[in-house]
PDB file of C-alpha atoms in Angstrom:
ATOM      1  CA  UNK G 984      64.647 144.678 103.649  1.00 78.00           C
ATOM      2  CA  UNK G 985      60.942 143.677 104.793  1.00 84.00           C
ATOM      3  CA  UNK G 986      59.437 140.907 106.068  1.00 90.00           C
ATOM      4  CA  UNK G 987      56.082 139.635 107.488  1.00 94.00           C
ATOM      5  CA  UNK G 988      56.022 137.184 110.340  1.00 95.00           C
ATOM      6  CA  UNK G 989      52.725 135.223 110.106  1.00 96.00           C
ATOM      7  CA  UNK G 990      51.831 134.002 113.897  1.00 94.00           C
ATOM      8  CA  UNK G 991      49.931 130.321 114.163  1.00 92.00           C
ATOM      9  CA  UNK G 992      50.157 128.437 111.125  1.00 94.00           C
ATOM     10  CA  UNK G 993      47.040 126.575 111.712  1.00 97.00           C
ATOM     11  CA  UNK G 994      43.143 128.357 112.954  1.00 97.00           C
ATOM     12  CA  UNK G 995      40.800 126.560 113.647  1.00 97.00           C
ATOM     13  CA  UNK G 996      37.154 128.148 113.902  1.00 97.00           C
ATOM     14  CA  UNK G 997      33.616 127.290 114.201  1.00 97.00           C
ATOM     15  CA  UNK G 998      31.133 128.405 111.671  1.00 97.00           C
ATOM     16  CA  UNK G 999      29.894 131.759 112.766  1.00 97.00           C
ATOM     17  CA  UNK G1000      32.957 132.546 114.820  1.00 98.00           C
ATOM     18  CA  UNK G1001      35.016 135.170 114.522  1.00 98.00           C
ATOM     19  CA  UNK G1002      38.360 135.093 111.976  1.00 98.00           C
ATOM     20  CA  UNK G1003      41.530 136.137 113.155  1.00 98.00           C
ATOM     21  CA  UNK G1004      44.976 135.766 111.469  1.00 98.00           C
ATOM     22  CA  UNK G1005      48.145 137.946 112.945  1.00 98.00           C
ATOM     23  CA  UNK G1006      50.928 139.197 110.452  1.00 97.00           C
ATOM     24  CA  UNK G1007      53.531 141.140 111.780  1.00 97.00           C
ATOM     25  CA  UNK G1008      55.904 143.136 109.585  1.00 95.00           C
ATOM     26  CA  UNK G1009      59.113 144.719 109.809  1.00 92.00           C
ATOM     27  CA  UNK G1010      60.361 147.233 107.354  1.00 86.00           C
ATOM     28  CA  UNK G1011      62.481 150.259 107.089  1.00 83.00           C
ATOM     29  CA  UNK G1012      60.313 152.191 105.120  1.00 83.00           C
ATOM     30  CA  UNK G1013      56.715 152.469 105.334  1.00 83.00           C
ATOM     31  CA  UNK G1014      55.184 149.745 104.054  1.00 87.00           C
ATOM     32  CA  UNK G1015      52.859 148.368 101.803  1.00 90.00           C
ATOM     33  CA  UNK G1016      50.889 145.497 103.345  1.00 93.00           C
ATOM     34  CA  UNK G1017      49.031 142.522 101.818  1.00 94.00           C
ATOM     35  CA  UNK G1018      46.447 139.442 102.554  1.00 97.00           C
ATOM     36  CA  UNK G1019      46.376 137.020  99.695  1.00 96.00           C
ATOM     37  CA  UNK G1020      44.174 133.835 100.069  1.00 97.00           C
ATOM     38  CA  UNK G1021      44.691 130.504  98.658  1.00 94.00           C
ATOM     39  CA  UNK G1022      42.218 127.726  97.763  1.00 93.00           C
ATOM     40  CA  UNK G1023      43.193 124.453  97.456  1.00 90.00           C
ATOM     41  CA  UNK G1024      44.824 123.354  94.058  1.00 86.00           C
ATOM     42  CA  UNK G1025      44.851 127.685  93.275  1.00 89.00           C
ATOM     43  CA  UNK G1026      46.759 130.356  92.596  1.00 90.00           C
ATOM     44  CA  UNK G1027      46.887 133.107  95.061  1.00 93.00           C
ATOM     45  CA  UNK G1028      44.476 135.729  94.850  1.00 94.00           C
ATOM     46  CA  UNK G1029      44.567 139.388  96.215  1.00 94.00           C
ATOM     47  CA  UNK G1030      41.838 139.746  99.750  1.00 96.00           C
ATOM     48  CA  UNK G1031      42.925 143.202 100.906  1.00 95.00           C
ATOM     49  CA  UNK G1032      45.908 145.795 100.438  1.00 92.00           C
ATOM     50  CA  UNK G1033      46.811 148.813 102.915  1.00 91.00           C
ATOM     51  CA  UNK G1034      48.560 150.853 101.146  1.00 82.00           C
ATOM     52  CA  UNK G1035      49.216 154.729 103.381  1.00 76.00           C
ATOM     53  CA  UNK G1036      45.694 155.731 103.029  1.00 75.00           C
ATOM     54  CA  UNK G1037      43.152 154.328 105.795  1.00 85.00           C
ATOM     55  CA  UNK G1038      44.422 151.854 108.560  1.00 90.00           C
ATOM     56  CA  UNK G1039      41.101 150.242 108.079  1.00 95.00           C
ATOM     57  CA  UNK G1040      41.378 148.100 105.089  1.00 95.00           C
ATOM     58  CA  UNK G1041      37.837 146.109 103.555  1.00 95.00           C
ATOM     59  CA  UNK G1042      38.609 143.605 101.418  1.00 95.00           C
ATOM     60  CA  UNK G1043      36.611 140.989  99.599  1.00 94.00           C
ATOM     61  CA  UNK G1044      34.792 138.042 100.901  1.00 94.00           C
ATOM     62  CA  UNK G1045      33.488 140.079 104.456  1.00 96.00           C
ATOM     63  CA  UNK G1046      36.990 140.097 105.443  1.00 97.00           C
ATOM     64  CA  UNK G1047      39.344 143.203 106.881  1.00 97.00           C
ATOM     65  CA  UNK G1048      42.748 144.389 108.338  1.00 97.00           C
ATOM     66  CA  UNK G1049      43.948 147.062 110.650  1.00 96.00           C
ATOM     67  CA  UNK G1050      47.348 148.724 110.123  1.00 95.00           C
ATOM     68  CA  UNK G1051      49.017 149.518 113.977  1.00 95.00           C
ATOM     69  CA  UNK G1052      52.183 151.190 113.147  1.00 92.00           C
ATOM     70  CA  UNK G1053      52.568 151.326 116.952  1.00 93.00           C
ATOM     71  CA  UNK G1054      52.135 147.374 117.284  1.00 95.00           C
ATOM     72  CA  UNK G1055      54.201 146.878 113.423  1.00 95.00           C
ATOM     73  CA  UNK G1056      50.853 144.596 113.204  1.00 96.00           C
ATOM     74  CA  UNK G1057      48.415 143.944 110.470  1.00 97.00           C
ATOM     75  CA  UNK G1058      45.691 141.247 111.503  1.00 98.00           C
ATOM     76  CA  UNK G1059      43.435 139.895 109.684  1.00 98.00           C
ATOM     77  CA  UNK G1060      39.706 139.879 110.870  1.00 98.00           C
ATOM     78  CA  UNK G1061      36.043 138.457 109.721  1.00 98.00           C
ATOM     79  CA  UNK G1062      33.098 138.856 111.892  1.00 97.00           C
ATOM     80  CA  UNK G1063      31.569 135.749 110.855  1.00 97.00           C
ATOM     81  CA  UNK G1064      33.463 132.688 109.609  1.00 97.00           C
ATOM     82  CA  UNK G1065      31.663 130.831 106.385  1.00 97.00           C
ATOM     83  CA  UNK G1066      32.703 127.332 105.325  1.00 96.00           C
ATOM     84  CA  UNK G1067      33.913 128.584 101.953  1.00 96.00           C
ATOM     85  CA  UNK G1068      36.533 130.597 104.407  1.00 97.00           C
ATOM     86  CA  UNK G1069      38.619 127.118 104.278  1.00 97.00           C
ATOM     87  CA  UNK G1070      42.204 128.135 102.744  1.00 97.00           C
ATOM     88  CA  UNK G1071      45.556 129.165 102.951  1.00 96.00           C
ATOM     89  CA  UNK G1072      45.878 133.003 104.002  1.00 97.00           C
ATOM     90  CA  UNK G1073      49.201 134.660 103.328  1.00 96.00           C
ATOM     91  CA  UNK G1074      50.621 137.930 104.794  1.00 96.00           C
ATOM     92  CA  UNK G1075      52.882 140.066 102.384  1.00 94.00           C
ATOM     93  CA  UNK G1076      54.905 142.937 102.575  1.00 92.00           C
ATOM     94  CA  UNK G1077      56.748 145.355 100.161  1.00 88.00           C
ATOM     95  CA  UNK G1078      58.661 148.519 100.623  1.00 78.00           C
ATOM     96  CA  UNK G1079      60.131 150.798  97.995  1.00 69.00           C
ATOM     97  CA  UNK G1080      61.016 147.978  95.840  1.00 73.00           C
ATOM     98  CA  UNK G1081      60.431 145.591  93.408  1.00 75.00           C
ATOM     99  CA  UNK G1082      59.869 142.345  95.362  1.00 83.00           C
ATOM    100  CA  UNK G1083      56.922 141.569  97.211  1.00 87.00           C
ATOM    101  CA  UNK G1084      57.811 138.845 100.680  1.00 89.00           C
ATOM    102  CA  UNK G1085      55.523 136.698 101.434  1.00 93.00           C
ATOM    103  CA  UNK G1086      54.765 135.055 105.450  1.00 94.00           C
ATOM    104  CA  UNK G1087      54.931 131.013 105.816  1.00 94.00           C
ATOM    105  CA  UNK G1088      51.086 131.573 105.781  1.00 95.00           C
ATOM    106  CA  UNK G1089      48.065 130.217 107.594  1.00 97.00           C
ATOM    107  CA  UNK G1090      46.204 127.276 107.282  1.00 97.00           C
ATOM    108  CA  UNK G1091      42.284 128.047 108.193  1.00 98.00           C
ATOM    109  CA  UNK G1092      39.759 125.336 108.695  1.00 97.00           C
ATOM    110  CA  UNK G1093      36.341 126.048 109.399  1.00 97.00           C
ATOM    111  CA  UNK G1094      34.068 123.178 111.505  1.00 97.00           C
ATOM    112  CA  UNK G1095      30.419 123.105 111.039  1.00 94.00           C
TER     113      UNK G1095
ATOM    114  CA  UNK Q1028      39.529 133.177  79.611  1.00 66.00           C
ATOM    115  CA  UNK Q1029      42.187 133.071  81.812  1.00 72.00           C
ATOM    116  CA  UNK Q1030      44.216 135.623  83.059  1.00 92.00           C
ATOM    117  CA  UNK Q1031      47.714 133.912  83.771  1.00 96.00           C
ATOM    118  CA  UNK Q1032      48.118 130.353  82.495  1.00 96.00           C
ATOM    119  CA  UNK Q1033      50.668 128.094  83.121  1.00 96.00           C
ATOM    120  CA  UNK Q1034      50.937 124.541  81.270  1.00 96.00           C
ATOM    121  CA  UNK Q1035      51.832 121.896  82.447  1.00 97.00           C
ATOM    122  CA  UNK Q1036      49.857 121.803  85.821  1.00 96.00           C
ATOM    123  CA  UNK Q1037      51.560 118.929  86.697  1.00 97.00           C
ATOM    124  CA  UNK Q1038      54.666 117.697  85.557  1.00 97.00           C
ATOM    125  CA  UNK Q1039      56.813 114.569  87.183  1.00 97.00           C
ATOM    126  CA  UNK Q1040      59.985 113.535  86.181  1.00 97.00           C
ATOM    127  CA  UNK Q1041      63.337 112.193  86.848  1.00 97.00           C
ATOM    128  CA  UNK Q1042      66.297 113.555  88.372  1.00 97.00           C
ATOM    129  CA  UNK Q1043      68.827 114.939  85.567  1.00 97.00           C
ATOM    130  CA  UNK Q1044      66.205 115.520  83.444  1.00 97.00           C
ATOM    131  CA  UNK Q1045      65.675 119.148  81.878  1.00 97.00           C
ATOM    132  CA  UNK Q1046      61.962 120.564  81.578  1.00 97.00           C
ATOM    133  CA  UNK Q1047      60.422 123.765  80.649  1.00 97.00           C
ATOM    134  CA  UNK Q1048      57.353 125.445  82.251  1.00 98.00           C
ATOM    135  CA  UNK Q1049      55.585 128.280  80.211  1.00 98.00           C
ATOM    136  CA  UNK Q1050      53.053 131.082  81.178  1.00 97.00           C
ATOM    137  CA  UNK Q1051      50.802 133.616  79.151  1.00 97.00           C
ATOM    138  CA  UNK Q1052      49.322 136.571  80.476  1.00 97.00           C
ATOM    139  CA  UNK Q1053      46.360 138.100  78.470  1.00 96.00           C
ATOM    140  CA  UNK Q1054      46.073 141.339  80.931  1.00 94.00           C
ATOM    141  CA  UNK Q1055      48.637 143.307  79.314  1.00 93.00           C
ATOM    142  CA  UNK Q1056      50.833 143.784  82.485  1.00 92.00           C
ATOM    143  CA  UNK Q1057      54.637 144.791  81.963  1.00 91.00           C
ATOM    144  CA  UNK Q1058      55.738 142.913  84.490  1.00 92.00           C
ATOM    145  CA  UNK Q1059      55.722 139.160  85.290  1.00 94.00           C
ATOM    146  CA  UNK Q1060      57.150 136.985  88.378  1.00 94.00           C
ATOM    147  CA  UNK Q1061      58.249 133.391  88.918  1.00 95.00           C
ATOM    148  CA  UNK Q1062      57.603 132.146  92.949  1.00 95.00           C
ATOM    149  CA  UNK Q1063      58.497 128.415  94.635  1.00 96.00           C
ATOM    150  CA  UNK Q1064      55.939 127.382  97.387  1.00 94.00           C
ATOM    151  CA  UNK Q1065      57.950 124.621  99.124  1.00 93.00           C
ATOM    152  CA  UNK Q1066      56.054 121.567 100.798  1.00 91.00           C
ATOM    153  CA  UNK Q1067      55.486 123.610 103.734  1.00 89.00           C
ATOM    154  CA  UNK Q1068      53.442 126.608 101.348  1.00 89.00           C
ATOM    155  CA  UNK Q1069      56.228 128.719 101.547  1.00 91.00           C
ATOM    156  CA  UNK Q1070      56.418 131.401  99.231  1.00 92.00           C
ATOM    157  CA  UNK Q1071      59.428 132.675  97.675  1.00 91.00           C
ATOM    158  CA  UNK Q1072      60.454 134.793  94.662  1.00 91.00           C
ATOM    159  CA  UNK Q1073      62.628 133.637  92.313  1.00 94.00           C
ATOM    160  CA  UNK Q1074      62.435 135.853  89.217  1.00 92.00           C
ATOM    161  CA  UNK Q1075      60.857 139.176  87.603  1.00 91.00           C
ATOM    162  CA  UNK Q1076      60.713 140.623  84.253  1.00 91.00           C
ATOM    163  CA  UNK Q1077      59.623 144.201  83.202  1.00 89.00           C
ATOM    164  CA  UNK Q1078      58.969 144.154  79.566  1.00 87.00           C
ATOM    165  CA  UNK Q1079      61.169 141.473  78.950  1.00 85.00           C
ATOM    166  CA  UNK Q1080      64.061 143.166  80.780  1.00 89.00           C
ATOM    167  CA  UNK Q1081      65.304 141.319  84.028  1.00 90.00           C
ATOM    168  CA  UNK Q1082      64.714 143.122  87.087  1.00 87.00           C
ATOM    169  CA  UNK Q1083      64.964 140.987  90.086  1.00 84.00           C
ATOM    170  CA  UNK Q1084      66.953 137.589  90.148  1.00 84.00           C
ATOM    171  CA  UNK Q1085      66.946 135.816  93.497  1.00 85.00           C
ATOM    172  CA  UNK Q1086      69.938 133.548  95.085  1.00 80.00           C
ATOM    173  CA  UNK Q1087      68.537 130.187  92.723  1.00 88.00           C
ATOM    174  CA  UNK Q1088      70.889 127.747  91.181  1.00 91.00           C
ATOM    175  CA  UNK Q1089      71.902 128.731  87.109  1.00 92.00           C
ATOM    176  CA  UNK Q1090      70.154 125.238  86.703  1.00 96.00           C
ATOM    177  CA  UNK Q1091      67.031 127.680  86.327  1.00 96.00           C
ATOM    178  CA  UNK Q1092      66.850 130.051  83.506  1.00 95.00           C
ATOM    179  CA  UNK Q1093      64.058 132.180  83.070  1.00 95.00           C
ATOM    180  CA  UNK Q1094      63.040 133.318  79.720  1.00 94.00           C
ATOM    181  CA  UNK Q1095      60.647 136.259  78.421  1.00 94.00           C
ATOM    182  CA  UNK Q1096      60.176 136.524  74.487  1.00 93.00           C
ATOM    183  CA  UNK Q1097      57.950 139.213  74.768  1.00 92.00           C
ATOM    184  CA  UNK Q1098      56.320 141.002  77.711  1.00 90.00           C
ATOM    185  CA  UNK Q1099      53.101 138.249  77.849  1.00 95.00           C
ATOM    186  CA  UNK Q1100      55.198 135.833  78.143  1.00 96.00           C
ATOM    187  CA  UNK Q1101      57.492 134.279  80.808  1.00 96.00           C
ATOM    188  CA  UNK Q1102      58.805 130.958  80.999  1.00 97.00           C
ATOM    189  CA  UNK Q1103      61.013 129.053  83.236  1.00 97.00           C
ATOM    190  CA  UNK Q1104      63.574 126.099  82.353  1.00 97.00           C
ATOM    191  CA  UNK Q1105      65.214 123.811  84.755  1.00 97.00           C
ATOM    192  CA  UNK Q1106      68.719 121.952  83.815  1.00 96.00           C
ATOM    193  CA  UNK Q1107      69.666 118.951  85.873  1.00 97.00           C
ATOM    194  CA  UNK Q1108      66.631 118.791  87.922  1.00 97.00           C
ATOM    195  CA  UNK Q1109      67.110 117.750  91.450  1.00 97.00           C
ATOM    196  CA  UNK Q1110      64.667 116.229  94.566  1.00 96.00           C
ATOM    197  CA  UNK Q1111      64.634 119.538  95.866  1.00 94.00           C
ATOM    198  CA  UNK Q1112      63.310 121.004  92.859  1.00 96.00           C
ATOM    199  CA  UNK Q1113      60.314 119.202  93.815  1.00 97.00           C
ATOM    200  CA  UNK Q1114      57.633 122.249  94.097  1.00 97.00           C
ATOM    201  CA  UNK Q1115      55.014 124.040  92.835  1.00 96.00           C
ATOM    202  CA  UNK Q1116      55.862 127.014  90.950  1.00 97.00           C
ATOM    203  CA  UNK Q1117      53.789 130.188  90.367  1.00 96.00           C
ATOM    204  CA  UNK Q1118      53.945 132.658  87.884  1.00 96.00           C
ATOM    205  CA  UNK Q1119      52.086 136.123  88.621  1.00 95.00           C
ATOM    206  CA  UNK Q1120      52.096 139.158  86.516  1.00 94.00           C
ATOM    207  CA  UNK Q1121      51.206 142.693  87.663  1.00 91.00           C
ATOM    208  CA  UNK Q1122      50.595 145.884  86.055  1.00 87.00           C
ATOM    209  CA  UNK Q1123      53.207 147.962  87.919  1.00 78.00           C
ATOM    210  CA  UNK Q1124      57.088 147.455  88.286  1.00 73.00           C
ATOM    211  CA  UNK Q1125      56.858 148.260  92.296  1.00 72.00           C
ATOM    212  CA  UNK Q1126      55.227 145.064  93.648  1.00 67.00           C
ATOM    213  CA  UNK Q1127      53.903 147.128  96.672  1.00 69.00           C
ATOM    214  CA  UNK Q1128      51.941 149.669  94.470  1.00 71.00           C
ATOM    215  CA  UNK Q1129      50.046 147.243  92.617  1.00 76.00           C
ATOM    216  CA  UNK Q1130      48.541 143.386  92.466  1.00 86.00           C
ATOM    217  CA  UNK Q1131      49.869 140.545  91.726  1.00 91.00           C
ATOM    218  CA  UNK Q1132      47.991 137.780  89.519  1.00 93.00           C
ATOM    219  CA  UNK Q1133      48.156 134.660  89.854  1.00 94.00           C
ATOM    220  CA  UNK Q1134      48.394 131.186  87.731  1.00 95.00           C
ATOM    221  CA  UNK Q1135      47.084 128.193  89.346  1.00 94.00           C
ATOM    222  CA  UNK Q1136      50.391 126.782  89.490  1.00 95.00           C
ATOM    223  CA  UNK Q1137      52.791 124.219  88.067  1.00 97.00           C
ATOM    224  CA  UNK Q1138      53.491 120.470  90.251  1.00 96.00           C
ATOM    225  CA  UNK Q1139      56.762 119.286  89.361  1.00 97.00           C
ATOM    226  CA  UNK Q1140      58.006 116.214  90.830  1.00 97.00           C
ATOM    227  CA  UNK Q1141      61.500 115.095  90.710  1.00 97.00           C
ATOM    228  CA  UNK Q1142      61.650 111.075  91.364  1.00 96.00           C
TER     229      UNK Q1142
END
């Protein structure tokens, strides 16, 4: 089975300042690793997926992710934090199955 | 045109009561998910259907039937509702059957309230 554990469930950041949101997996097969974001009142929508190729992931929005298989880590970074950044950010992870697990998720707020 | 839609958005009722949520996908994906996000935005699967065939079923209560009369389509009834049915559910379709090969869409979500 897999599993992400999302660590903090609330950041904080000034705007301009750097994003960071930690998801740590576990899994017993190589994974495949997810950052979905969630506006208020939304559905969830996809930010970034790593998925064997480059441990370097871009996603939308400015935002990216490093796979450390060393560290079972896969943290979420943005250079420069906007005001539209405000959401919900959830870590997911799947292995050679069907289901896709979700972390308790992160709360970011973004101060002017 | 929306991808996945879900109606209602918001739905409150009492407990005992039976109610129906529905969702349409126009993106021609085989398969299609139901999730729970609890009061504290937790996430967590509850059902999945490939081309109308079942495929994963999660420990819920029978209370909760899922139905899919064609692959577009995937909607979820509740028997007996309870307070902690209180939730908002999602249902997400994707074009693969692996969840970790593929996206998941999402609908903006359905508010029920159990008084």
């Amino acid at each position: 089975a897999q599993s992400v554990t999302q660590l903090g469930s609330h950041v904080s950041v000034s705007e301009g300042a750097l994003v960071l949101l930690r998801c740590n997996y576990s899994s017993s097969v190589p994974p495949y690793l997810f950052w979905y974001v969630q506006y208020p009142n939304q559905g969830l929508q996809l930010l970034l997926k790593y998925t064997s190729a480059a441990t370097l992931v871009k996603g939308i929005n400015g935002f990216e992710a490093e796979f450390k298989k060393s560290e079972t880590s896969f943290h979420l970074t943005k250079p420069s934090a906007h005001m539209s950044d405000a959401a919900e950010y959830f870590c997911a992870v799947s292995g050679d199955d069907y289901k896709l697990s979700f972390g308790a998720g992160t709360t970011v707020t973004v101060r002017a | 045109d929306t991808a996945v839609s879900q109606t209602p958005k918001y739905l409150v009722t009492q407990m005992g009561n039976d109610k129906s949520i529905k969702c349409e996908q126009n993106l021609g994906h085989d398969t299609m998910y139901w999730y729970k996000q609890d009061s504290k935005k937790f996430l967590k699967i509850m059902f999945s259907y490939n081309n109308k065939e079942l495929i994963i079923n999660e420990t819920v209560p029978n209370r909760f039937s899922p139905k899919s009369p064609d692959k577009a389509h995937l909607n979820l009834h509740i028997n007996s509702l309870e307070l902690g049915d209180s939730a908002v559910y999602f249902c997400a379709s994707s074009q693969v059957l692996r969840a970790g090969t593929g996206e998941l869409f999402f609908g903006e979500g359905s508010r029920l309230t159990v008084l």
